[in-house]
C-alpha positions as CSV (number, residue, x, y, z in Angstrom):
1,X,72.4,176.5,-118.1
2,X,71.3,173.9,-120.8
3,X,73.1,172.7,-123.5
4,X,70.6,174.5,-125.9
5,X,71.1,178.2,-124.1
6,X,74.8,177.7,-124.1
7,X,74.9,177.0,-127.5
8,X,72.6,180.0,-128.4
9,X,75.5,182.1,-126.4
10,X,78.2,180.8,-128.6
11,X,76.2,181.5,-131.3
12,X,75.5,185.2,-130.4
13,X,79.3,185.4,-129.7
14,X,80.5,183.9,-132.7
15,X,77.7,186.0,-134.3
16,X,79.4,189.6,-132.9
17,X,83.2,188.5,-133.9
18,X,82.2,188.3,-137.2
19,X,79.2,190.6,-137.8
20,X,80.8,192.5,-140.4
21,X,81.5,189.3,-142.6
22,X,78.3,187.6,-142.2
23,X,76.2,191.0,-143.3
24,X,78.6,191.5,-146.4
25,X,78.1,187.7,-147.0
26,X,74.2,188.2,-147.0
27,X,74.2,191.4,-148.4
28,X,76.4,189.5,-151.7
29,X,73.7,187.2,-152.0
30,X,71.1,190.2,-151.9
31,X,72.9,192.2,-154.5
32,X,73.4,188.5,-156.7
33,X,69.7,188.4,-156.6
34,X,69.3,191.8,-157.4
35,X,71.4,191.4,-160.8
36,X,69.9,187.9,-162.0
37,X,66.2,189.4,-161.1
38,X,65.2,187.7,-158.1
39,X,62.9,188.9,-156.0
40,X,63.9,189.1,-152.3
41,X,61.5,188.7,-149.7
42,X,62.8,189.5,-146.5
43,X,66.2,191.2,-145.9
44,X,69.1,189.4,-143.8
45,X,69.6,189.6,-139.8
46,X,72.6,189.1,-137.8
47,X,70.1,186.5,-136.1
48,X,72.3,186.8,-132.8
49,X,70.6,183.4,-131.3
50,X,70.1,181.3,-134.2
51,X,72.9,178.9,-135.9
52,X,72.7,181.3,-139.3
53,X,71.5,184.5,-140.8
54,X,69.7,184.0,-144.4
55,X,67.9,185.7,-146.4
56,X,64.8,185.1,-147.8
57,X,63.8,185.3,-151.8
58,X,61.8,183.7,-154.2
59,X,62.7,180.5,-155.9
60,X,65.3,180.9,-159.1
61,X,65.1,179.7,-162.3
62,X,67.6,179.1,-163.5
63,X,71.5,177.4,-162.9
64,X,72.9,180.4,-163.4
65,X,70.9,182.2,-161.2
66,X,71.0,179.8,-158.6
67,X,74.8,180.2,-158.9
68,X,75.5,183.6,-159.1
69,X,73.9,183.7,-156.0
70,X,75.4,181.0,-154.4
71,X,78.6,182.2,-155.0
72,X,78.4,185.7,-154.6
73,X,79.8,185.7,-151.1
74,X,82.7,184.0,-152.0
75,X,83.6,187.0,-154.6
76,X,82.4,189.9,-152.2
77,X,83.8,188.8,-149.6
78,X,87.0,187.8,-150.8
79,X,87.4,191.2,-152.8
80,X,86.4,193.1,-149.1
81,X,89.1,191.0,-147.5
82,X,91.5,191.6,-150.1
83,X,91.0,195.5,-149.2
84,X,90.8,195.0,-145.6
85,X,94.3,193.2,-145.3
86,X,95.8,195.4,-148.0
87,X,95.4,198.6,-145.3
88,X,95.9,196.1,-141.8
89,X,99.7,195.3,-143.6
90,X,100.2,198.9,-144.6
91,X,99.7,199.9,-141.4
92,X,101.0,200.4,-137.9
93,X,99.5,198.7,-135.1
94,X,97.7,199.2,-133.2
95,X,95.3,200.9,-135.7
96,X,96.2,198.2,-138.1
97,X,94.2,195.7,-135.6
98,X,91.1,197.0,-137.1
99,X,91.6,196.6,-140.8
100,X,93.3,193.2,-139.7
101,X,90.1,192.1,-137.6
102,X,87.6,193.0,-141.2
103,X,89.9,191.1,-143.4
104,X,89.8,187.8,-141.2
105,X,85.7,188.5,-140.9
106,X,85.5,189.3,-144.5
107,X,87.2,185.7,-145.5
108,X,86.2,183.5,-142.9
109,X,82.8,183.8,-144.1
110,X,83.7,184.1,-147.8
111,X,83.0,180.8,-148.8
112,X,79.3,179.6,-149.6
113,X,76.8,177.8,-146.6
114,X,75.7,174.5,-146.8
115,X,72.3,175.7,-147.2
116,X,74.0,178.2,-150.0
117,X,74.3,175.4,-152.1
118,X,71.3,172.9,-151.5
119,X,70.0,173.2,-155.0
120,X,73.3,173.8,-157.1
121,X,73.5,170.2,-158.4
122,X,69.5,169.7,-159.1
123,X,69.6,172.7,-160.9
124,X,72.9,171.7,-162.8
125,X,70.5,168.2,-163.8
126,X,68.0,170.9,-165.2
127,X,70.9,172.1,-167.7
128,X,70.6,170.8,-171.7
129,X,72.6,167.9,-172.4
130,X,75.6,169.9,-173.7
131,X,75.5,172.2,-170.5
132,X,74.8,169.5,-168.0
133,X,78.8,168.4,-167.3
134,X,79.8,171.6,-166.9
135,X,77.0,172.4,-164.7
136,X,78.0,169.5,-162.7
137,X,81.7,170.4,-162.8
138,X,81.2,173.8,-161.2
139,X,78.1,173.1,-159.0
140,X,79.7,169.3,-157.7
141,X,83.2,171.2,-156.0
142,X,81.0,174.2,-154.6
143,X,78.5,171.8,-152.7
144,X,81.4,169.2,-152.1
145,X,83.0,172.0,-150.2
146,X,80.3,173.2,-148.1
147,X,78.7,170.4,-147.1
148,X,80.3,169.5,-144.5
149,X,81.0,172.4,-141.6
150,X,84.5,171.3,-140.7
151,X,85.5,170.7,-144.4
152,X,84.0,174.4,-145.1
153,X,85.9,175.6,-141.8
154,X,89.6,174.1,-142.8
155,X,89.1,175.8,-146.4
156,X,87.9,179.0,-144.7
157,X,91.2,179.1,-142.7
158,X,93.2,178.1,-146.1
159,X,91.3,180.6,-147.8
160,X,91.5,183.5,-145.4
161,X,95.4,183.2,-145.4
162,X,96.1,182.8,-148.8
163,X,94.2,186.1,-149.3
164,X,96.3,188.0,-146.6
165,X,98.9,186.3,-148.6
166,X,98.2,187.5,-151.6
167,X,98.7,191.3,-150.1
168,X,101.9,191.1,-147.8
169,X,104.1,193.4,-148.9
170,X,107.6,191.9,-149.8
């Protein structure tokens, strides 16, 4: 096997672990575009082969637009964790696995993609004057973050278990 079809496998495996969280993380950004107006084109795929699923909309036009749905994931995601641990710790095992298994999809892929974020800091330069440094002061940390894939992945992890965290019974 090449390096390219082996890849593509660990791709598609990847993809299947965590189905559920990449189609709620897709389906945030569909619903963010929904509520800010944006059309969307083409709905999202698992995309079993491919490095990522996306969706596909028309351009935004605004900052806040562009963030909403940037960020949408993060807040889906995190709240559909949130519920997924609060039944996996409330729970006996082995049914508990399941519930357990959704929450660690759910906030793996919480946080925003790279390609999430590509345009958040043009489009906080497109802000008035008086807007722009708080443009840049929530658009800067967002992109900083997922920029890099093994930056993104560390505060996935960090993420993911402070949510479980956050629903442990004492």
């Amino acid at each position: 096997m090449t390096g390219g079809a082996l890849g593509a496998l660990g791709n598609a495996a990847i993809t299947i672990a965590v189905a559920p969280g990449i189609l709620s993380h897709e389906y945030a950004h569909v619903l963010a575009c929904r509520l800010t107006g944006v059309e969307i084109r083409q709905r999202p795929s698992l995309a079993l082969l491919e490095s990522a699923a996306t969706i596909e909309h028309d351009p935004v036009e605004t900052f806040g637009q562009d963030f909403a749905i940037a960020v949408a994931p993060l807040v889906v995601n995190s709240l559909l964790a949130l519920a997924a641990f609060f039944f996996a710790t409330r729970l006996d095992p082995p049914v508990a696995f399941v519930p357990l298994w959704l929450g660690l999809t759910f906030g793996l892929t919480a946080l925003p993609s790279h390609d999430d974020t590509a345009s958040l800091v043009a489009g906080a330069r497109t802000l008035s004057p008086g807007l722009r440094p708080v443009g840049y002061a929530i658009a800067v940390p967002v992109r900083a973050v997922s920029y890099s894939v093994f930056l993104a992945g560390i505060v996935a992890l960090f993420w993911t278990g402070a949510l479980l965290a956050l629903v442990r019974p004492a």
